[in-house]
Amino acid sequence: MPFLEIANVSARYGKTPVVNDLTLTAGKGELLSILGPSGCGKTTTLRMIAGFVTPVSGAIRVGGREIQNAAPHQRNIGYVFQNYALFPHLTVADNVGFGLRMRFVNKPDRARRVAEALELVGLAHLAERYPAQLSGGQQQRVALARALVIEPDVLLLDEPLSNLDAALRAEMRNEIRALQRRLSITTVFVTHDQAEALAMSDRIAVMDQGRLVEVADPQALCDAPQHRFTAEFLGARTVIRGARAGGLFALPDGARCAVGADTPEDAELIVLRAARLRVSRALGTGRFLARGIVRDVAYLGDFHDLEIDAAGASIRVIRPSSEAIPAPGEECFLSGDDDAIAWISSSPNEGVSA
């Protein structure tokens, strides 16, 4: 049964619609990510849950209680802002305890809960420091402790890793996920970063232009996206239009893919997964076959990222850097098996719910 429910919610800024008839749910203890490009409405959705933006229609429920008309401090929701929003003139302990003070929690209980929250995020030894004396990762932990200390029903995370360097970002996403599982707190995590969403989520809701495109668990989104926007936004995938012709799915420039039991009768698009395609100088074997020209090769340490003109498209291929590959300008052959292929049978709907 859903613990957090967003039912037919819309929002606008002035006359500009930002979120359109959004229906989305999260279960008790679930981490749901909202993934999409800048301006798609994901942060506005988070701010409606928190009470910072008032929806023009629809309902928001937590544990069955409607909250869309309640003041933010009456919702018992923790919010971690993208820029952390720490008070520079307050110590770490006072920053963490701010929400408790606004709720008139007495001083002894406040001190105990602040100490527990700082211990939870590994910052008990920094309680008397000020934000300017902390690293980015430490500031993020303070913001997280401040959100958790009120013992929220729902935790909202708005791009909390975007200000960190790559190594610290990976470390912090693992810490946040481990902490969320330990506390079993319903969490909504907003991000434009596909890797973050895939690594952290129980389910991912993909948004575009204020609408929900689709919702699924990370593996389902990767292996079998149902909409073109999802397949392309996830990255490292090429989507090409074709048509069934007998036992083949015919593609431009003589490329083809064998039709199988997994191919819908009304298949319109093939999705090619970059990391599972092969490239060689000689014709290979596989369910998908195409001839092309290497346009570009990027060396990225552990792998090569290739751009290949084939099947009337620019196809992305990712191969281990230990593997010999054709150089830019060379003719090549692409091949792929079942795990490199997914199908999309129709254009995205105007809106879905989950």
Coordinates of N, CA, C and O in Angstrom, one line a residue, residues 226-344:
Q226 N 10.2 1.6 -22.0 CA 9.0 1.6 -22.7 C 8.8 2.8 -23.6 O 7.9 2.9 -24.4
H227 N 9.6 3.8 -23.4 CA 9.4 5.1 -24.1 C 10.8 5.6 -24.7 O 11.8 5.4 -24.1
R228 N 10.7 6.2 -25.8 CA 11.9 6.7 -26.5 C 12.7 7.7 -25.6 O 13.9 7.6 -25.5
F229 N 11.9 8.6 -24.9 CA 12.6 9.6 -24.1 C 13.4 8.9 -23.0 O 14.6 9.3 -22.8
T230 N 12.9 7.9 -22.4 CA 13.6 7.1 -21.3 C 14.9 6.5 -21.9 O 16.0 6.7 -21.3
A231 N 14.7 5.8 -23.0 CA 15.9 5.1 -23.6 C 17.0 6.1 -23.9 O 18.2 5.8 -23.6
E232 N 16.7 7.3 -24.5 CA 17.7 8.2 -24.9 C 18.2 9.0 -23.7 O 19.4 9.3 -23.6
F233 N 17.4 9.3 -22.7 CA 17.9 10.0 -21.5 C 18.8 9.2 -20.6 O 19.7 9.7 -20.0
L234 N 18.6 7.9 -20.6 CA 19.4 7.0 -19.8 C 20.8 7.0 -20.3 O 21.8 6.7 -19.5
G235 N 21.1 7.4 -21.5 CA 22.4 7.5 -22.0 C 22.9 6.1 -22.5 O 22.4 5.1 -22.1
A236 N 24.0 6.1 -23.3 CA 24.7 4.9 -23.7 C 23.7 4.0 -24.5 O 23.8 2.8 -24.4
R237 N 22.7 4.6 -25.1 CA 21.8 3.9 -25.9 C 21.5 4.6 -27.2 O 21.5 5.9 -27.2
T238 N 21.2 3.9 -28.3 CA 20.9 4.5 -29.6 C 19.5 4.0 -30.0 O 19.3 2.8 -29.9
V239 N 18.6 4.9 -30.3 CA 17.2 4.5 -30.7 C 17.1 4.7 -32.2 O 17.3 5.8 -32.7
I240 N 16.7 3.7 -32.9 CA 16.6 3.8 -34.4 C 15.2 3.3 -34.8 O 14.7 2.2 -34.4
R241 N 14.6 4.0 -35.7 CA 13.3 3.6 -36.3 C 13.5 2.6 -37.4 O 14.4 2.7 -38.2
G242 N 12.6 1.6 -37.4 CA 12.7 0.5 -38.4 C 11.3 -0.1 -38.6 O 10.3 0.5 -38.1
A243 N 11.2 -1.2 -39.3 CA 9.9 -1.9 -39.5 C 10.1 -3.4 -39.7 O 11.2 -3.8 -40.2
R244 N 9.2 -4.1 -39.2 CA 9.2 -5.6 -39.3 C 9.0 -6.0 -40.8 O 8.1 -5.4 -41.5
A245 N 9.8 -6.9 -41.3 CA 9.7 -7.4 -42.6 C 10.0 -8.9 -42.6 O 11.2 -9.3 -42.6
G246 N 9.0 -9.7 -42.5 CA 9.2 -11.1 -42.3 C 9.8 -11.4 -41.0 O 9.4 -11.0 -39.9
G247 N 11.0 -12.2 -41.1 CA 11.7 -12.5 -39.9 C 12.7 -11.5 -39.5 O 13.6 -11.8 -38.6
L248 N 12.7 -10.3 -40.1 CA 13.7 -9.3 -39.8 C 13.1 -8.0 -39.4 O 11.9 -7.7 -39.8
F249 N 13.8 -7.3 -38.6 CA 13.4 -5.9 -38.4 C 14.4 -5.1 -39.2 O 15.6 -5.0 -38.9
A250 N 13.9 -4.5 -40.3 CA 14.7 -3.8 -41.3 C 15.0 -2.4 -40.8 O 14.2 -1.6 -40.3
L251 N 16.3 -2.0 -41.0 CA 16.8 -0.7 -40.6 C 17.5 0.0 -41.8 O 17.8 -0.7 -42.8
P252 N 17.7 1.3 -41.7 CA 18.3 2.0 -42.9 C 19.7 1.4 -43.2 O 20.4 0.8 -42.3
D253 N 20.2 1.7 -44.4 CA 21.5 1.3 -44.9 C 21.8 -0.2 -44.8 O 23.0 -0.5 -44.5
G254 N 20.8 -1.0 -44.9 CA 21.0 -2.4 -44.9 C 21.2 -3.1 -43.6 O 21.4 -4.3 -43.5
A255 N 21.2 -2.4 -42.5 CA 21.3 -3.0 -41.2 C 20.0 -3.8 -40.9 O 18.9 -3.5 -41.4
R256 N 20.2 -4.8 -40.0 CA 19.0 -5.6 -39.7 C 19.1 -6.2 -38.4 O 20.2 -6.3 -37.8
C257 N 18.0 -6.7 -37.9 CA 18.0 -7.4 -36.6 C 17.0 -8.5 -36.8 O 15.8 -8.3 -37.3
A258 N 17.3 -9.7 -36.3 CA 16.4 -10.8 -36.4 C 15.2 -10.6 -35.4 O 15.4 -10.2 -34.3
V259 N 14.0 -10.9 -35.9 CA 12.8 -10.8 -35.1 C 12.8 -12.0 -34.2 O 13.1 -13.1 -34.6
G260 N 12.4 -11.8 -32.9 CA 12.3 -12.9 -32.0 C 11.0 -12.9 -31.2 O 10.1 -12.0 -31.4
A261 N 10.8 -13.8 -30.2 CA 9.6 -13.8 -29.4 C 9.5 -12.5 -28.6 O 8.4 -12.2 -28.2
D262 N 10.6 -11.8 -28.4 CA 10.5 -10.6 -27.6 C 10.2 -9.3 -28.4 O 10.0 -8.2 -27.9
T263 N 10.0 -9.5 -29.8 CA 9.8 -8.4 -30.6 C 8.3 -8.2 -30.8 O 7.6 -9.0 -31.3
P264 N 7.7 -7.0 -30.3 CA 6.3 -6.8 -30.4 C 5.9 -6.7 -31.9 O 6.7 -6.3 -32.8
E265 N 4.7 -7.1 -32.2 CA 4.1 -7.0 -33.5 C 4.2 -5.6 -34.1 O 4.4 -5.4 -35.3
D266 N 3.9 -4.6 -33.2 CA 3.9 -3.3 -33.6 C 5.2 -2.5 -33.3 O 5.2 -1.3 -33.1
A267 N 6.3 -3.3 -33.2 CA 7.6 -2.6 -32.9 C 7.9 -1.5 -33.9 O 7.8 -1.7 -35.1
E268 N 8.2 -0.3 -33.4 CA 8.6 0.8 -34.2 C 10.0 1.2 -34.1 O 10.6 1.7 -35.0
L269 N 10.6 0.9 -32.9 CA 12.0 1.4 -32.6 C 12.8 0.3 -32.0 O 12.3 -0.5 -31.2
I270 N 14.0 0.2 -32.4 CA 15.0 -0.7 -31.7 C 15.9 0.2 -30.8 O 16.3 1.3 -31.2
V271 N 16.2 -0.3 -29.6 CA 17.1 0.3 -28.7 C 18.4 -0.5 -28.6 O 18.3 -1.7 -28.3
L272 N 19.5 0.1 -28.9 CA 20.8 -0.6 -28.9 C 21.6 -0.1 -27.7 O 21.9 1.1 -27.6
R273 N 22.0 -1.0 -26.9 CA 22.8 -0.7 -25.7 C 24.3 -0.7 -26.0 O 24.9 -1.7 -26.3
A274 N 24.9 0.5 -25.7 CA 26.2 0.7 -26.2 C 27.3 -0.3 -25.6 O 28.2 -0.7 -26.3
A275 N 27.1 -0.6 -24.3 CA 28.1 -1.4 -23.7 C 28.0 -2.9 -24.1 O 28.8 -3.7 -23.7
R276 N 26.9 -3.3 -24.8 CA 26.7 -4.7 -25.2 C 26.8 -4.9 -26.7 O 26.5 -6.0 -27.2
L277 N 27.2 -3.9 -27.4 CA 27.4 -4.0 -28.8 C 28.9 -4.4 -29.1 O 29.8 -4.0 -28.3
R278 N 29.2 -5.1 -30.2 CA 30.6 -5.4 -30.5 C 30.9 -4.6 -31.8 O 30.1 -4.4 -32.6
V279 N 32.2 -4.3 -31.9 CA 32.7 -3.7 -33.1 C 34.0 -4.4 -33.6 O 34.8 -4.8 -32.8
S280 N 34.1 -4.6 -34.9 CA 35.2 -5.3 -35.5 C 35.5 -4.8 -36.9 O 34.6 -4.1 -37.5
R281 N 36.6 -5.2 -37.4 CA 36.9 -4.9 -38.8 C 36.4 -5.9 -39.8 O 36.4 -5.6 -41.0
A282 N 35.9 -7.0 -39.3 CA 35.4 -8.1 -40.2 C 33.9 -8.3 -39.7 O 33.6 -8.1 -38.6
L283 N 33.1 -8.8 -40.7 CA 31.7 -9.1 -40.4 C 31.6 -10.2 -39.3 O 32.3 -11.2 -39.3
G284 N 30.9 -9.8 -38.2 CA 30.7 -10.8 -37.1 C 29.4 -11.5 -37.2 O 28.7 -11.5 -38.2
T285 N 29.0 -12.1 -36.1 CA 27.8 -12.8 -36.0 C 27.0 -12.2 -34.8 O 27.5 -11.7 -33.9
G286 N 25.7 -12.3 -35.0 CA 24.8 -11.8 -33.9 C 23.4 -11.5 -34.4 O 23.2 -11.6 -35.7
R287 N 22.5 -11.3 -33.5 CA 21.2 -11.0 -33.9 C 21.0 -9.6 -34.7 O 20.3 -9.5 -35.6
F288 N 21.8 -8.7 -34.2 CA 21.8 -7.4 -34.9 C 23.1 -7.3 -35.7 O 24.2 -7.6 -35.1
L289 N 23.0 -6.8 -36.9 CA 24.2 -6.7 -37.8 C 24.1 -5.4 -38.6 O 23.1 -5.0 -39.1
A290 N 25.3 -4.6 -38.6 CA 25.3 -3.4 -39.4 C 26.7 -3.1 -39.9 O 27.7 -3.5 -39.2
R291 N 26.9 -2.5 -41.0 CA 28.1 -2.0 -41.5 C 28.2 -0.5 -41.3 O 27.2 0.2 -41.5
G292 N 29.4 0.0 -40.8 CA 29.4 1.5 -40.6 C 30.8 2.0 -40.7 O 31.8 1.3 -41.1
I293 N 31.0 3.3 -40.4 CA 32.2 4.0 -40.4 C 32.4 4.6 -39.0 O 31.5 5.3 -38.5
V294 N 33.6 4.4 -38.5 CA 33.9 5.0 -37.2 C 34.1 6.5 -37.4 O 34.9 7.0 -38.1
R295 N 33.3 7.3 -36.6 CA 33.4 8.7 -36.7 C 34.4 9.3 -35.6 O 35.2 10.2 -35.9
D296 N 34.3 8.7 -34.4 CA 35.1 9.2 -33.3 C 35.4 8.2 -32.3 O 34.6 7.2 -32.1
V297 N 36.5 8.3 -31.6 CA 36.9 7.4 -30.5 C 37.4 8.2 -29.4 O 38.3 9.0 -29.6
A298 N 36.8 8.0 -28.2 CA 37.3 8.7 -27.0 C 37.9 7.6 -26.0 O 37.2 6.6 -25.7
Y299 N 39.1 7.8 -25.6 CA 39.8 6.9 -24.6 C 39.4 7.4 -23.2 O 39.7 8.6 -22.9
L300 N 38.8 6.6 -22.4 CA 38.3 7.0 -21.1 C 38.9 6.1 -20.0 O 38.2 5.7 -19.1
G301 N 40.1 5.7 -20.2 CA 40.8 4.9 -19.1 C 40.5 3.4 -19.3 O 41.2 2.6 -19.9
D302 N 39.4 3.0 -18.7 CA 39.0 1.6 -18.7 C 38.3 1.1 -20.0 O 38.1 0.0 -20.2
F303 N 37.8 2.1 -20.8 CA 37.0 1.7 -22.0 C 37.2 2.8 -23.0 O 37.6 3.9 -22.8
H304 N 36.9 2.4 -24.3 CA 36.8 3.3 -25.4 C 35.3 3.6 -25.6 O 34.5 2.7 -25.6
D305 N 35.0 4.9 -25.9 CA 33.6 5.3 -26.2 C 33.7 5.7 -27.7 O 34.3 6.7 -28.1
L306 N 33.0 4.9 -28.6 CA 33.0 5.1 -30.0 C 31.7 5.7 -30.5 O 30.6 5.4 -30.0
E307 N 31.8 6.5 -31.6 CA 30.7 7.0 -32.3 C 30.8 6.5 -33.7 O 31.8 6.7 -34.4
I308 N 29.8 5.7 -34.1 CA 29.8 5.0 -35.4 C 28.6 5.4 -36.3 O 27.5 5.3 -35.8
D309 N 28.9 5.8 -37.5 CA 27.8 6.1 -38.4 C 27.4 4.7 -39.1 O 28.1 4.1 -39.8
A310 N 26.2 4.3 -38.7 CA 25.6 3.0 -39.2 C 24.1 3.0 -39.1 O 23.6 3.7 -38.2
A311 N 23.4 2.3 -39.9 CA 22.0 2.1 -39.8 C 21.3 3.5 -39.8 O 20.2 3.6 -39.2
G312 N 21.8 4.4 -40.6 CA 21.2 5.7 -40.7 C 21.2 6.5 -39.4 O 20.4 7.5 -39.3
A313 N 22.1 6.2 -38.5 CA 22.2 6.9 -37.2 C 23.6 7.0 -36.8 O 24.5 6.4 -37.3
S314 N 23.8 7.7 -35.7 CA 25.1 7.8 -35.0 C 25.0 6.8 -33.8 O 24.3 7.1 -32.8
I315 N 25.6 5.7 -33.9 CA 25.5 4.6 -32.9 C 26.6 4.7 -31.9 O 27.8 4.7 -32.3
R316 N 26.3 4.7 -30.6 CA 27.3 4.7 -29.6 C 27.7 3.3 -29.2 O 26.8 2.5 -29.0
V317 N 29.0 3.1 -29.1 CA 29.5 1.7 -28.7 C 30.5 1.9 -27.6 O 31.4 2.8 -27.7
I318 N 30.5 1.1 -26.5 CA 31.5 1.2 -25.5 C 32.2 -0.1 -25.4 O 31.5 -1.2 -25.2
R319 N 33.5 -0.1 -25.5 CA 34.3 -1.4 -25.5 C 35.4 -1.2 -24.5 O 35.9 -0.1 -24.3
P320 N 35.9 -2.3 -23.9 CA 37.0 -2.3 -23.0 C 38.3 -1.7 -23.7 O 38.5 -1.9 -24.9
S321 N 39.1 -0.9 -23.0 CA 40.2 -0.2 -23.6 C 41.3 -1.2 -24.0 O 42.2 -0.9 -24.7
S322 N 41.2 -2.4 -23.4 CA 42.2 -3.5 -23.8 C 41.9 -4.1 -25.1 O 42.7 -4.9 -25.7
E323 N 40.8 -3.8 -25.7 CA 40.4 -4.4 -26.9 C 40.8 -3.6 -28.1 O 40.7 -2.4 -28.1
A324 N 41.3 -4.3 -29.2 CA 41.7 -3.6 -30.4 C 40.5 -3.1 -31.1 O 39.5 -3.9 -31.3
I325 N 40.4 -1.9 -31.5 CA 39.3 -1.3 -32.2 C 39.7 -0.5 -33.4 O 40.8 -0.1 -33.6
P326 N 38.8 -0.4 -34.4 CA 39.1 0.4 -35.6 C 39.3 1.9 -35.2 O 38.8 2.4 -34.3
A327 N 40.1 2.5 -36.1 CA 40.4 3.9 -35.8 C 39.3 4.8 -36.5 O 38.6 4.4 -37.4
P328 N 39.2 6.1 -36.1 CA 38.3 7.0 -36.8 C 38.6 7.0 -38.3 O 39.7 7.1 -38.8
G329 N 37.5 7.0 -39.1 CA 37.6 6.9 -40.5 C 37.5 5.5 -41.1 O 37.3 5.4 -42.3
E330 N 37.8 4.5 -40.3 CA 37.8 3.1 -40.8 C 36.4 2.6 -41.0 O 35.5 2.9 -40.2
E331 N 36.3 1.7 -41.9 CA 35.0 0.9 -42.0 C 35.0 -0.1 -40.9 O 36.1 -0.7 -40.5
C332 N 33.8 -0.5 -40.4 CA 33.7 -1.4 -39.3 C 32.4 -2.2 -39.4 O 31.5 -1.8 -40.2
F333 N 32.2 -3.2 -38.6 CA 31.0 -4.0 -38.5 C 30.5 -4.0 -37.1 O 31.3 -4.3 -36.2
L334 N 29.3 -3.8 -36.9 CA 28.6 -3.9 -35.6 C 27.8 -5.2 -35.5 O 27.2 -5.6 -36.4
S335 N 27.8 -5.7 -34.3 CA 27.0 -6.9 -34.0 C 26.5 -6.8 -32.6 O 27.1 -6.2 -31.7
G336 N 25.4 -7.5 -32.3 CA 24.9 -7.6 -31.0 C 23.9 -8.7 -30.8 O 23.2 -9.1 -31.7
D337 N 23.9 -9.2 -29.6 CA 23.0 -10.4 -29.2 C 21.7 -9.9 -28.5 O 21.5 -8.7 -28.4
D338 N 21.0 -10.8 -28.0 CA 19.7 -10.4 -27.3 C 19.9 -9.3 -26.2 O 19.0 -8.4 -26.1
D339 N 20.9 -9.4 -25.4 CA 21.1 -8.5 -24.3 C 21.5 -7.1 -24.8 O 21.5 -6.2 -23.9
A340 N 21.8 -6.9 -26.0 CA 22.1 -5.6 -26.6 C 20.9 -4.9 -27.1 O 21.0 -3.7 -27.5
I341 N 19.7 -5.5 -27.1 CA 18.6 -5.0 -27.9 C 17.3 -4.9 -27.0 O 17.1 -5.7 -26.1
A342 N 16.6 -3.8 -27.2 CA 15.3 -3.7 -26.6 C 14.4 -3.1 -27.7 O 14.8 -2.6 -28.7
W343 N 13.1 -3.2 -27.4 CA 12.1 -2.7 -28.4 C 11.1 -1.7 -27.8 O 10.7 -1.8 -26.7
I344 N 10.7 -0.8 -28.6 CA 9.7 0.2 -28.2 C 8.6 0.1 -29.3 O 8.9 0.2 -30.5

